PDB file of C-alpha atoms in Angstrom:
ATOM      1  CA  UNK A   1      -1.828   3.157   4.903  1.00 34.00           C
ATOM      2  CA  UNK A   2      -2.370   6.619   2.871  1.00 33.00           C
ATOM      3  CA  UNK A   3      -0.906   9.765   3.671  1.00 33.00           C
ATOM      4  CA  UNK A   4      -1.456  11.759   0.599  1.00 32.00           C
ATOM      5  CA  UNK A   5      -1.488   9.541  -2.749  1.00 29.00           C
ATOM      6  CA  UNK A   6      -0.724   6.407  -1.400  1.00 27.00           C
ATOM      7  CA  UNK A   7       2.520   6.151   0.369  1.00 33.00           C
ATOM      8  CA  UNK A   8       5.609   5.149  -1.173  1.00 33.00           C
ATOM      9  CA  UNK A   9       6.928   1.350  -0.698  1.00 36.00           C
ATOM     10  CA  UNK A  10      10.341   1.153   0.658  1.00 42.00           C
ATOM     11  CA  UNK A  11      11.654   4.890  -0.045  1.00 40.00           C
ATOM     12  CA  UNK A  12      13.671   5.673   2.935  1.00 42.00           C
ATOM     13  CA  UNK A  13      15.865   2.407   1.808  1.00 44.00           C
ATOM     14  CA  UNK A  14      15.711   4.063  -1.732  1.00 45.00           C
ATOM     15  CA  UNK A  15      16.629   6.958  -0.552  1.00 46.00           C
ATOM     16  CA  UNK A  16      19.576   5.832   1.014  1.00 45.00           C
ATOM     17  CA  UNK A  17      20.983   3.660  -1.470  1.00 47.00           C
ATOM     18  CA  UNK A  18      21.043   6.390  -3.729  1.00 47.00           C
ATOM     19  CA  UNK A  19      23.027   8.396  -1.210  1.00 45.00           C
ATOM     20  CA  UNK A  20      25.492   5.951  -0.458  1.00 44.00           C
ATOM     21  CA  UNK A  21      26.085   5.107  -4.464  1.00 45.00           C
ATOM     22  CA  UNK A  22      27.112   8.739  -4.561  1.00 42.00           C
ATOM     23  CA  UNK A  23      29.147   8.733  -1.100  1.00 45.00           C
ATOM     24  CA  UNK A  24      31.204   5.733  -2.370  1.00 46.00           C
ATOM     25  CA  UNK A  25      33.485   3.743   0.090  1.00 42.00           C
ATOM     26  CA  UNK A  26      32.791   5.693   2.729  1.00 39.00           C
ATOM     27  CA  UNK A  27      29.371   5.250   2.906  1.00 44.00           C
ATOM     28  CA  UNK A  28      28.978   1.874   1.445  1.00 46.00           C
ATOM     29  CA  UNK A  29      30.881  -0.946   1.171  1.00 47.00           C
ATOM     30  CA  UNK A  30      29.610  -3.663  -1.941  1.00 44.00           C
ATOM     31  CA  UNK A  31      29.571  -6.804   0.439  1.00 45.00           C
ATOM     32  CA  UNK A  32      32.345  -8.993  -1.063  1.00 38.00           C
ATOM     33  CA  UNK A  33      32.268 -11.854   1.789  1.00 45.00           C
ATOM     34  CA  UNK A  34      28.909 -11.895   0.967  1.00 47.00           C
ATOM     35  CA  UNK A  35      28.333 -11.857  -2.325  1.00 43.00           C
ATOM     36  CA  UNK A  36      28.603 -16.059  -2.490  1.00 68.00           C
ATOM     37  CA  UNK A  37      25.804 -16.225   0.292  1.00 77.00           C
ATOM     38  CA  UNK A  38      23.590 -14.215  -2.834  1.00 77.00           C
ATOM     39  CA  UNK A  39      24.441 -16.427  -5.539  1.00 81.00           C
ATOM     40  CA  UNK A  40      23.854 -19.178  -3.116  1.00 84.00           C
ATOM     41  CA  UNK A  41      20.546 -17.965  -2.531  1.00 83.00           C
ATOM     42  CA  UNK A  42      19.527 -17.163  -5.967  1.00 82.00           C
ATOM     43  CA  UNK A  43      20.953 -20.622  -7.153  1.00 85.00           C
ATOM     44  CA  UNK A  44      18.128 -22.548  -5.211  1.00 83.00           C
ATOM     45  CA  UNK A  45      15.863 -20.774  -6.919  1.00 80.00           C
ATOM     46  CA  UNK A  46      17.142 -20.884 -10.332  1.00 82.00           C
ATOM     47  CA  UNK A  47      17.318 -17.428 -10.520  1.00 77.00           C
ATOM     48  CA  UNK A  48      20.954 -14.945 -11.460  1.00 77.00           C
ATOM     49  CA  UNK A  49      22.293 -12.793  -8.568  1.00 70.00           C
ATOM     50  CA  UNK A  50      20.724  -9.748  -9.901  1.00 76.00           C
ATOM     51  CA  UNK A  51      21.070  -7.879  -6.557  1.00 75.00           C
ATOM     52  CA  UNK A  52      23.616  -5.976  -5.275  1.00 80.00           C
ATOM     53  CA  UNK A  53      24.226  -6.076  -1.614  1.00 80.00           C
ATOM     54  CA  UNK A  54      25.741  -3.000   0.503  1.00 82.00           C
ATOM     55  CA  UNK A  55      26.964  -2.705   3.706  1.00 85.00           C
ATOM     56  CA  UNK A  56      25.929   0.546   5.479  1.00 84.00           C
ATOM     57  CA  UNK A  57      25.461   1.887   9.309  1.00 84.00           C
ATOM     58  CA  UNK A  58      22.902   3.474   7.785  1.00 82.00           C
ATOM     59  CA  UNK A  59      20.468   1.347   7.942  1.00 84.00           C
ATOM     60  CA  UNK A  60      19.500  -0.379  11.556  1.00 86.00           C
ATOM     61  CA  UNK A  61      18.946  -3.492  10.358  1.00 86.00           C
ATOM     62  CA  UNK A  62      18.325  -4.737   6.187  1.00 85.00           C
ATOM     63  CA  UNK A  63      16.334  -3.477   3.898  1.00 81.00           C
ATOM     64  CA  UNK A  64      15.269  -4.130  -0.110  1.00 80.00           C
ATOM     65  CA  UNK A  65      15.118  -1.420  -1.881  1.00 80.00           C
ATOM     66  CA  UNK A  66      14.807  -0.207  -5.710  1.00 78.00           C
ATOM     67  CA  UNK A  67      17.257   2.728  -6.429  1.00 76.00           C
ATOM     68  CA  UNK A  68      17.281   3.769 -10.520  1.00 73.00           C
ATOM     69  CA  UNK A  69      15.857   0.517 -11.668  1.00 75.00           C
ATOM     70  CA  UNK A  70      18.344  -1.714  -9.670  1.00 80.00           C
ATOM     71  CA  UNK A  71      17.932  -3.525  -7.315  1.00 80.00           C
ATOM     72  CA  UNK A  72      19.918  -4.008  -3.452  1.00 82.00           C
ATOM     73  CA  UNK A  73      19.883  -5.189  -0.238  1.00 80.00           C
ATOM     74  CA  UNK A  74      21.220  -2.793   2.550  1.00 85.00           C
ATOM     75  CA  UNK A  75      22.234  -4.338   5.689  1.00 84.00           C
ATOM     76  CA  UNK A  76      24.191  -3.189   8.925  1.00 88.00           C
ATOM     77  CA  UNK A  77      26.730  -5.806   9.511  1.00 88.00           C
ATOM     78  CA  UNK A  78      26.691  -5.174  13.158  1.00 92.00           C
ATOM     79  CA  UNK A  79      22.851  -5.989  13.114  1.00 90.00           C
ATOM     80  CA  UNK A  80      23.690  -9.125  11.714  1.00 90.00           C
ATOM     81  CA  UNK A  81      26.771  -9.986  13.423  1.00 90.00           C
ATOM     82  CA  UNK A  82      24.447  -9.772  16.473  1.00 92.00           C
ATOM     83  CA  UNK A  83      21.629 -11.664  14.994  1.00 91.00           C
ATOM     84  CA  UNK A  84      24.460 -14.127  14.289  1.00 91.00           C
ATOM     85  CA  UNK A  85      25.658 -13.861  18.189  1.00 93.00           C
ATOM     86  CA  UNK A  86      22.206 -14.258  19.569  1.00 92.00           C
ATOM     87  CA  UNK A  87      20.851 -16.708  17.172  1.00 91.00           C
ATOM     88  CA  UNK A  88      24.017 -18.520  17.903  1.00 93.00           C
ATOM     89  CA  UNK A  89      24.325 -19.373  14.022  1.00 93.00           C
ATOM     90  CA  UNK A  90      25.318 -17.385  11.320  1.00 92.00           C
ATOM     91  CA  UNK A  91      21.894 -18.674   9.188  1.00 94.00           C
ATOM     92  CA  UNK A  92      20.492 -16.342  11.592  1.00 93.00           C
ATOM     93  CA  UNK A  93      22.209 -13.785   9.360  1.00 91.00           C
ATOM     94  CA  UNK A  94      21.785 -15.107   6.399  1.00 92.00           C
ATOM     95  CA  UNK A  95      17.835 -15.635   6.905  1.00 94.00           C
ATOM     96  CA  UNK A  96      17.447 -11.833   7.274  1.00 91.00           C
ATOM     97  CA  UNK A  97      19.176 -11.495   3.779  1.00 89.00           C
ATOM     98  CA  UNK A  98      16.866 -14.419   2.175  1.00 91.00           C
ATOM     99  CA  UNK A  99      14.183 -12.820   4.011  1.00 92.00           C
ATOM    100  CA  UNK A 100      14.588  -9.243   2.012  1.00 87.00           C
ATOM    101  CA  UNK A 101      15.288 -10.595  -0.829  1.00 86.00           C
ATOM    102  CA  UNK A 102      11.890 -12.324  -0.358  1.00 88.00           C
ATOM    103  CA  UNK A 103      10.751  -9.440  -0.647  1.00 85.00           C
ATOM    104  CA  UNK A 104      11.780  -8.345  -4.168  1.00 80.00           C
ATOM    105  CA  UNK A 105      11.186 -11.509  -5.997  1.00 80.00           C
ATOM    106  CA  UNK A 106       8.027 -11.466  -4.601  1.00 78.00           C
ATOM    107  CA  UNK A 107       6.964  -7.942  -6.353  1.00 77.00           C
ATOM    108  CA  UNK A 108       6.576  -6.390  -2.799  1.00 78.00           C
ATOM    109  CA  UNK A 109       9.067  -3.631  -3.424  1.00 69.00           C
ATOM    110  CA  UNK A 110       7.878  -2.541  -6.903  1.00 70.00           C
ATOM    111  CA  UNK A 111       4.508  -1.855  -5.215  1.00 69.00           C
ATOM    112  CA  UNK A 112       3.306   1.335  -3.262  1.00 68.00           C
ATOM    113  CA  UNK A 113       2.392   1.420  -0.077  1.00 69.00           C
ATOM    114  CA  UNK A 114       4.280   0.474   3.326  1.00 70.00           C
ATOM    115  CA  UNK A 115       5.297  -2.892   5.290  1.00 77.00           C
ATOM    116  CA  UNK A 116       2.234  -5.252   5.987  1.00 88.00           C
ATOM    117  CA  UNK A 117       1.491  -8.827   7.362  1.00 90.00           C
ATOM    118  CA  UNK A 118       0.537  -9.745   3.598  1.00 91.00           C
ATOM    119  CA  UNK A 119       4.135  -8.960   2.745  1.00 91.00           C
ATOM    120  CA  UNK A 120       6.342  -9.918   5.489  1.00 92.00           C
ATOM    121  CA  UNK A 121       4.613 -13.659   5.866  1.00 95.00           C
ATOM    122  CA  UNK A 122       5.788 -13.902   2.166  1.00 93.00           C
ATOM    123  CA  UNK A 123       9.101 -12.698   2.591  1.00 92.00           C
ATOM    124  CA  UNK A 124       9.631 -15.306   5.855  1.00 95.00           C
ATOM    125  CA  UNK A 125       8.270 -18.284   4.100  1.00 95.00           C
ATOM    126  CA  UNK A 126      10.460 -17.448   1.274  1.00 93.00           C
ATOM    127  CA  UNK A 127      13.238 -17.539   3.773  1.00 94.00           C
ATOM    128  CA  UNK A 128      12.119 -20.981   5.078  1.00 96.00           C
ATOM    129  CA  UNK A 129      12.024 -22.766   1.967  1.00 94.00           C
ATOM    130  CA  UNK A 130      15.263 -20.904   1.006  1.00 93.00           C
ATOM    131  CA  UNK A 131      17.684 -21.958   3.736  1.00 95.00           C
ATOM    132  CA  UNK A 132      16.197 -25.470   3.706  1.00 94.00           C
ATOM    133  CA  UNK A 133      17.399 -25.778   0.201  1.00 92.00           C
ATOM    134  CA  UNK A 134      20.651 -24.315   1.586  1.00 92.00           C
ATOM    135  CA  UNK A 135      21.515 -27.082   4.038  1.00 92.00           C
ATOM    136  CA  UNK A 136      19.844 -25.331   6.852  1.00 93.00           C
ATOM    137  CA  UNK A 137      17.978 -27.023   9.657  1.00 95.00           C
ATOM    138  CA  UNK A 138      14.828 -25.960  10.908  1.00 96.00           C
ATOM    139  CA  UNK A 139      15.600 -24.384  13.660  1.00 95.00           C
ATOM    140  CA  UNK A 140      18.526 -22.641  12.185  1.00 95.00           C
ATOM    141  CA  UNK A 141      16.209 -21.715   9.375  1.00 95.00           C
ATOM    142  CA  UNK A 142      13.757 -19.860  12.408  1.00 96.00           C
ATOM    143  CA  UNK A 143      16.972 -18.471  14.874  1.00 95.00           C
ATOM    144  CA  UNK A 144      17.119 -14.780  12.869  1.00 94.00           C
ATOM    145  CA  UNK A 145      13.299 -14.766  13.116  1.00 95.00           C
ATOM    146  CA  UNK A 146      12.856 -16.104  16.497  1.00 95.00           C
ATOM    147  CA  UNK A 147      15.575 -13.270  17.809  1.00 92.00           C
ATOM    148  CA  UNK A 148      14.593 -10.059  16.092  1.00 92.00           C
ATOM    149  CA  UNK A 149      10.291 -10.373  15.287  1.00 92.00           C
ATOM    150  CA  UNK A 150       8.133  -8.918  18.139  1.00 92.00           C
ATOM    151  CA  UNK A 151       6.450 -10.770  20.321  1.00 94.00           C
ATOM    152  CA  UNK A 152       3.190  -8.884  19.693  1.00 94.00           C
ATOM    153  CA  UNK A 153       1.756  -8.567  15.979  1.00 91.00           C
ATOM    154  CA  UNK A 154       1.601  -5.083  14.611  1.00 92.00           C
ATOM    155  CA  UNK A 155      -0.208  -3.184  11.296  1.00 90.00           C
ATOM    156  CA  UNK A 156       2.869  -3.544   9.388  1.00 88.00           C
ATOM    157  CA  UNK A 157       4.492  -6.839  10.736  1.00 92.00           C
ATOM    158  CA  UNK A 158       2.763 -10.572  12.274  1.00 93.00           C
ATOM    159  CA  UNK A 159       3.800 -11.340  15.752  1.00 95.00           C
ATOM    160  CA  UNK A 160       6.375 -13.599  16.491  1.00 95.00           C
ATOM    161  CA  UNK A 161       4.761 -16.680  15.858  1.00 95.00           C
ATOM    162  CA  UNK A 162       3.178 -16.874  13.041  1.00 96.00           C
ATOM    163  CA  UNK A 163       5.973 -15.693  11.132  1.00 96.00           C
ATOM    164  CA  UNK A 164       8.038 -18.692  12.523  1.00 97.00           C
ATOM    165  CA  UNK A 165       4.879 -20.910  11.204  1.00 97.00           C
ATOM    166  CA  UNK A 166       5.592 -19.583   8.106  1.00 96.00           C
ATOM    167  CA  UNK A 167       9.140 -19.754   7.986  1.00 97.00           C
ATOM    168  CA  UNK A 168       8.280 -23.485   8.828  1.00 96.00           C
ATOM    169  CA  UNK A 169       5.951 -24.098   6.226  1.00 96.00           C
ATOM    170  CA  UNK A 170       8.807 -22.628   3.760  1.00 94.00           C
ATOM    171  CA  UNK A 171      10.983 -24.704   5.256  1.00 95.00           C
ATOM    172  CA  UNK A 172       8.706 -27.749   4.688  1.00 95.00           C
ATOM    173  CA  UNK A 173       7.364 -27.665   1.388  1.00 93.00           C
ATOM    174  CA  UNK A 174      11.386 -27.301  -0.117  1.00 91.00           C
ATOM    175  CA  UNK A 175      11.810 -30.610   2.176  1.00 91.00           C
ATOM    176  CA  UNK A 176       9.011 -32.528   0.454  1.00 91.00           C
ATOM    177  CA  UNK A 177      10.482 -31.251  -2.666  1.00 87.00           C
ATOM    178  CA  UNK A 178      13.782 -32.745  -1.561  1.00 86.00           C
ATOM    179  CA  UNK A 179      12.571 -35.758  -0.765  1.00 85.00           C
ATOM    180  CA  UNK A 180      10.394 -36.316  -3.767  1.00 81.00           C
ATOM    181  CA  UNK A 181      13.083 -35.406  -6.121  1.00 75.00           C
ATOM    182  CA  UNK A 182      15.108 -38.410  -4.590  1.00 74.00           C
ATOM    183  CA  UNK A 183      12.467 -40.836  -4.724  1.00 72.00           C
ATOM    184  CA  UNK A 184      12.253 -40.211  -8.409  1.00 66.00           C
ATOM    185  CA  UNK A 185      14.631 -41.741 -11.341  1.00 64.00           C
ATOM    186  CA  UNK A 186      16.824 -38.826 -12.963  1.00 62.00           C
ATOM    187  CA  UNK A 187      15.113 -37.405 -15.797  1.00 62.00           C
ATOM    188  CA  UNK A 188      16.813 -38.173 -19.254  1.00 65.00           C
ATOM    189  CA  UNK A 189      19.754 -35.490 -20.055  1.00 64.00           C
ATOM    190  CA  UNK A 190      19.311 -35.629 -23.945  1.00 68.00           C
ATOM    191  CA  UNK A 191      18.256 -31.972 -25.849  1.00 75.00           C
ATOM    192  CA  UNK A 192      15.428 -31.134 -27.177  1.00 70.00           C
ATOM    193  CA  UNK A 193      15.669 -32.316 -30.767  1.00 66.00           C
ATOM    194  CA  UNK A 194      15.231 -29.014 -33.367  1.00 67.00           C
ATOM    195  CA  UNK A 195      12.977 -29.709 -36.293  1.00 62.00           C
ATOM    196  CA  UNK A 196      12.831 -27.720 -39.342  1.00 64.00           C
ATOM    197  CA  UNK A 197       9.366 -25.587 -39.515  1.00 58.00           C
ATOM    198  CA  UNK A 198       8.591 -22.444 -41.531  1.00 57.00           C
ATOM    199  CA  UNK A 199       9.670 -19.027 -40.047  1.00 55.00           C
ATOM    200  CA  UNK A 200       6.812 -17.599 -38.225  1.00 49.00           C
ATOM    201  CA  UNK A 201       5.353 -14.451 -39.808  1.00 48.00           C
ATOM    202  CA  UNK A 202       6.775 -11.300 -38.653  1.00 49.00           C
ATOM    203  CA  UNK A 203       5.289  -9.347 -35.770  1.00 38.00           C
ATOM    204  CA  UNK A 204       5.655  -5.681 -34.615  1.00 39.00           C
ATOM    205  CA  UNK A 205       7.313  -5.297 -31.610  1.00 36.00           C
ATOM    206  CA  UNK A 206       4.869  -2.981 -29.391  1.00 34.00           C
ATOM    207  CA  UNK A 207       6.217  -0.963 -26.053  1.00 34.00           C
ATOM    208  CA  UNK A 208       4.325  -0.664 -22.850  1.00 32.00           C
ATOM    209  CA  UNK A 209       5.379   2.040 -20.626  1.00 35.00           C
ATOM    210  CA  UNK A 210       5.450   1.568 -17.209  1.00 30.00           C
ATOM    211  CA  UNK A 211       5.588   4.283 -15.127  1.00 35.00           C
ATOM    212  CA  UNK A 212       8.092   3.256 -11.843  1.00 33.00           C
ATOM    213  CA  UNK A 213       6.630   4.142  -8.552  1.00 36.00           C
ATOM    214  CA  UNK A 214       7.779   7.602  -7.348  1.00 35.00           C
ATOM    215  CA  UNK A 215      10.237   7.612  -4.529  1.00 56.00           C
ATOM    216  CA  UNK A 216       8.813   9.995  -2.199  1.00 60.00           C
ATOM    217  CA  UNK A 217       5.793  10.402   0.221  1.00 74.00           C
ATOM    218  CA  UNK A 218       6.204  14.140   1.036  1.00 84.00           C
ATOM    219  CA  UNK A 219       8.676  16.710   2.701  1.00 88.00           C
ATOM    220  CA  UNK A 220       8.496  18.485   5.816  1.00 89.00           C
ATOM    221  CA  UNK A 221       9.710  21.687   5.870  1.00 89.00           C
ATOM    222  CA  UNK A 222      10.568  23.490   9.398  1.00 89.00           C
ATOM    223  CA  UNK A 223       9.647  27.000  10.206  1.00 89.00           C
ATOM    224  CA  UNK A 224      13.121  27.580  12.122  1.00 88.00           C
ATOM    225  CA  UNK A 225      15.143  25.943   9.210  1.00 86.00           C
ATOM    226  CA  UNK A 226      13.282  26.208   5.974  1.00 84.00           C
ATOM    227  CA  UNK A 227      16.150  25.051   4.107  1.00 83.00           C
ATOM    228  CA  UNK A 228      16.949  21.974   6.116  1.00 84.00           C
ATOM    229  CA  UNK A 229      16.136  18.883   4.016  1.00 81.00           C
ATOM    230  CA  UNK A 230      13.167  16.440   5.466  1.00 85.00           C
ATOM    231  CA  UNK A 231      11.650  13.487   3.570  1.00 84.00           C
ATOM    232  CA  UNK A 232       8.969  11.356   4.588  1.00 84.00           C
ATOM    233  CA  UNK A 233       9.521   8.065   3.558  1.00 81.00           C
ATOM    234  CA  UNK A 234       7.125   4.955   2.313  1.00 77.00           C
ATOM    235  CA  UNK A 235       8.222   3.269   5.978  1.00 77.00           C
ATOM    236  CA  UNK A 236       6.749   6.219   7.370  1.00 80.00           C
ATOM    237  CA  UNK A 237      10.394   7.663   8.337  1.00 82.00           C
ATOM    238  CA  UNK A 238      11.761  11.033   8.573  1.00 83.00           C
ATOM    239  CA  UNK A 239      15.033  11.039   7.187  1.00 82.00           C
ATOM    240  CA  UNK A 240      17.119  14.243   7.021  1.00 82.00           C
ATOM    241  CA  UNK A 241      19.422  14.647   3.848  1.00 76.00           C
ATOM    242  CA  UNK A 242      22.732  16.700   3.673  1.00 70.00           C
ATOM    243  CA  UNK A 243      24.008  17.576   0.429  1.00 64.00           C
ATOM    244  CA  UNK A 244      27.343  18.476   1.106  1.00 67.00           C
ATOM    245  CA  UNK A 245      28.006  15.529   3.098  1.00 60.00           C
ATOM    246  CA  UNK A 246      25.666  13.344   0.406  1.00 66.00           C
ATOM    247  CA  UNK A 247      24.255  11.382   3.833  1.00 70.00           C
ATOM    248  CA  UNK A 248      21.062  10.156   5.090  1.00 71.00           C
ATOM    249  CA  UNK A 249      19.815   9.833   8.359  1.00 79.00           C
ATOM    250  CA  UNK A 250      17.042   8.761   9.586  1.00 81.00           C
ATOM    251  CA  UNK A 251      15.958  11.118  12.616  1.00 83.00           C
ATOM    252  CA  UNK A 252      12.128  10.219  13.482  1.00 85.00           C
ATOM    253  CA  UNK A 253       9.140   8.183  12.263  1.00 86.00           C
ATOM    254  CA  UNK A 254       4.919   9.354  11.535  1.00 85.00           C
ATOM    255  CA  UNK A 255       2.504   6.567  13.485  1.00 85.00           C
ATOM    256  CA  UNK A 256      -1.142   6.725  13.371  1.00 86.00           C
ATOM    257  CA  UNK A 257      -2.821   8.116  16.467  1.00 83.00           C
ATOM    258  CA  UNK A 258      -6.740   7.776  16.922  1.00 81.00           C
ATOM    259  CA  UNK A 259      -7.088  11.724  16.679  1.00 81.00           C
ATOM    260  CA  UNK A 260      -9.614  12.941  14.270  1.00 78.00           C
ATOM    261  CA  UNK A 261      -7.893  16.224  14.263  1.00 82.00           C
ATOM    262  CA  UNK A 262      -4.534  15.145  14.253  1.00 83.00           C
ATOM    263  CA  UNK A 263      -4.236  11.572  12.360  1.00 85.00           C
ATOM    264  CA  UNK A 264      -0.348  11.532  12.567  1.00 86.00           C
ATOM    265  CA  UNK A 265       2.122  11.921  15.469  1.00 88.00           C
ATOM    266  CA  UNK A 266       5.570  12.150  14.628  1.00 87.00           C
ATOM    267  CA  UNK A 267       8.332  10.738  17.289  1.00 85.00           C
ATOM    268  CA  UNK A 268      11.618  11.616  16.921  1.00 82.00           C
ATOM    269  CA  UNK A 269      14.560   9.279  18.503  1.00 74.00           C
ATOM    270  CA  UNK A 270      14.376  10.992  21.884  1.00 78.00           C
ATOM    271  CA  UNK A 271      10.619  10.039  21.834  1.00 80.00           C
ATOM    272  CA  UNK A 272       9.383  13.975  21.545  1.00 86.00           C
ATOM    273  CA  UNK A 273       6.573  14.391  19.770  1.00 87.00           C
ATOM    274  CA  UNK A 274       4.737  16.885  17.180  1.00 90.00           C
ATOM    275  CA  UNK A 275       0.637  16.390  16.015  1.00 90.00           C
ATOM    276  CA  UNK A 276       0.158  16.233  12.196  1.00 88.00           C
ATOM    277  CA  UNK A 277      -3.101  17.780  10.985  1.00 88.00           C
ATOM    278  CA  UNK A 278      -4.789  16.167   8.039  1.00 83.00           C
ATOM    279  CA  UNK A 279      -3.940  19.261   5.972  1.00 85.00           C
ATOM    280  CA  UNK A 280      -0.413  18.445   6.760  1.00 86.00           C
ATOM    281  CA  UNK A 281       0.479  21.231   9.045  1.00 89.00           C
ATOM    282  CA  UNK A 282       2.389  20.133  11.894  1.00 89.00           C
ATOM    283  CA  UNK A 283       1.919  21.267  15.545  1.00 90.00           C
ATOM    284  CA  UNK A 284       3.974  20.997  18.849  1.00 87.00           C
ATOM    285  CA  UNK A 285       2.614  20.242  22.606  1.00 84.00           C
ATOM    286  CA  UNK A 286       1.612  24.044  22.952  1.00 82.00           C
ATOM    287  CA  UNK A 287      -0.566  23.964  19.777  1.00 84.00           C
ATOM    288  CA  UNK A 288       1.818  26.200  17.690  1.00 87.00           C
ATOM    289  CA  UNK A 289       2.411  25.108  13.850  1.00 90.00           C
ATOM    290  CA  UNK A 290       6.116  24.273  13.632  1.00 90.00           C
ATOM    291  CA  UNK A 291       6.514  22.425  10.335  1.00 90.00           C
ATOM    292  CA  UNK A 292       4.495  21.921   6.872  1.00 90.00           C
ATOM    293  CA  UNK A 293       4.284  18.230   5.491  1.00 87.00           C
ATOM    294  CA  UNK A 294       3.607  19.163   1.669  1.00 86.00           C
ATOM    295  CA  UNK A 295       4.543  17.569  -1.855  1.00 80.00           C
ATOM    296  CA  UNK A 296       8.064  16.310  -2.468  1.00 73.00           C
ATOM    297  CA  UNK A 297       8.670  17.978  -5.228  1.00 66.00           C
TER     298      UNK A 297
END
């Protein structure tokens, strides 16, 4: 997926999280209630609750993003009080938040590019093993999946199936690991015993840089409003940004279309469309240019 230098993994989410730090209460809430359903999760994997978790409307449904070096999971709780409702379990719920944070232990959202199969298969059998560990049956363990995947598989996301395989084989592989570990006799309790040894010989400390992955595809800039605020984000959303009001919306999304001329289509939510060149110039229906996709900066 390349639009430009390699499209940006995740940025919309980004994006948004860094809006809502600076909006505050009113447009985030830090997740209290669910804050023990994190540690939970990170406990079965040994790992410290390094996340932090915001509740937002906007955001349809969750997302894991990187915002400044830290890292969160945004979520709409009505999304997942309805995944709860039609999954008739609230693992439902809480398989969509193992799910994303499948995604960053698994490196996905320190990488660039957009959602693929790869990825998301990952992130599901992550969730598997993860609520299996968690008491969860398996068909608890599958109810978020089995409500909100497609049907159909997609470029960026497997149909529904095989990502309830691999929520299954998640779910498996902790339950051998379960089973295993009470076959076996408890391993012995006593510390490590500390012998005296001469003190290594000292070694300069050395610094790699690592450059973090920028946080923006490109921004489209409209002939009627030049001043109005468009990003195109690593999901391969529009999202508009109002500095006064320090919000994000998101207000349209780029697809691929098989046009030689026009690679990109973008559809905003009341499913108009406008043709993206290669060179980035964008065109409506009639064939006049209407917007610029350039650089973000």
């Amino acid at each position: 997926m390349t639009l430009y230098p390699r499209l940006l993994r995740r940025f919309a989410g980004s994006l948004l999280a860094g809006w809502l730090l600076l909006a505050g209460p009113a447009g985030a809430q830090s997740a209290t209630a669910q804050r023990d359903v994190l540690r939970e999760i990170t406990d079965v994997v040994g790992l410290k609750p390094r996340f932090e978790l915001l509740a937002t409307s906007q955001v349809q449904n969750a997302a894991a993003v990187v915002y400044s070096g830290k890292r969160y999971l945004l979520y709409n709780p009505k999304f997942v009080s309805a995944v709860n409702q039609a999954g008739r379990t609230d693992w439902a719920g809480i398989s969509i938040l193992a799910h994303e944070m499948g995604h960053h232990l698994n490196g996905h959202t320190l990488r660039q590019g957009g959602s693929n199969p790869a990825d998301e298969l990952e992130a599901d059998e992550f969730s598997g093993f993860v609520l299996r560990k968690m008491g969860a049956s398996l068909s608890q363990a599958q109810a978020g999946m089995a409500v909100v995947s497609d049907e159909q598989a997609s470029p960026t996301h497997p149909g529904r199936s095989t990502r309830l395989k691999a929520i299954n084989e998640g779910w498996q592989r902790a339950s051998q690991q379960i089973v295993a570990s009470s076959r076996n006799t408890a391993p012995s309790a006593a510390p490590a015993v500390i012998y005296n040894r001469p003190a290594p010989a000292p070694v300069v400390a050395t610094t790699n840089r690592v450059s973090q992955p920028a946080n923006m595809i490109g921004r489209i800039t409209f002939r009627s409003n030049p001043d109005e605020l468009y990003y195109l984000t690593s999901h391969l959303n529009i999202v508009r940004l109002d500095q006064q009001q320090r919000t994000a919306q998101v207000v349209g999304r780029l697809t691929r279309s098989d046009s030689a001329a026009f690679p990109y289509v973008l559809v905003d939510g009341q499913q108009r469309r406008l043709f993206v060149s290669a060179a980035g110039a964008v065109f409506d229906k009639n064939g006049q240019q209407v917007a610029m996709l350039s650089d973000p900066s």
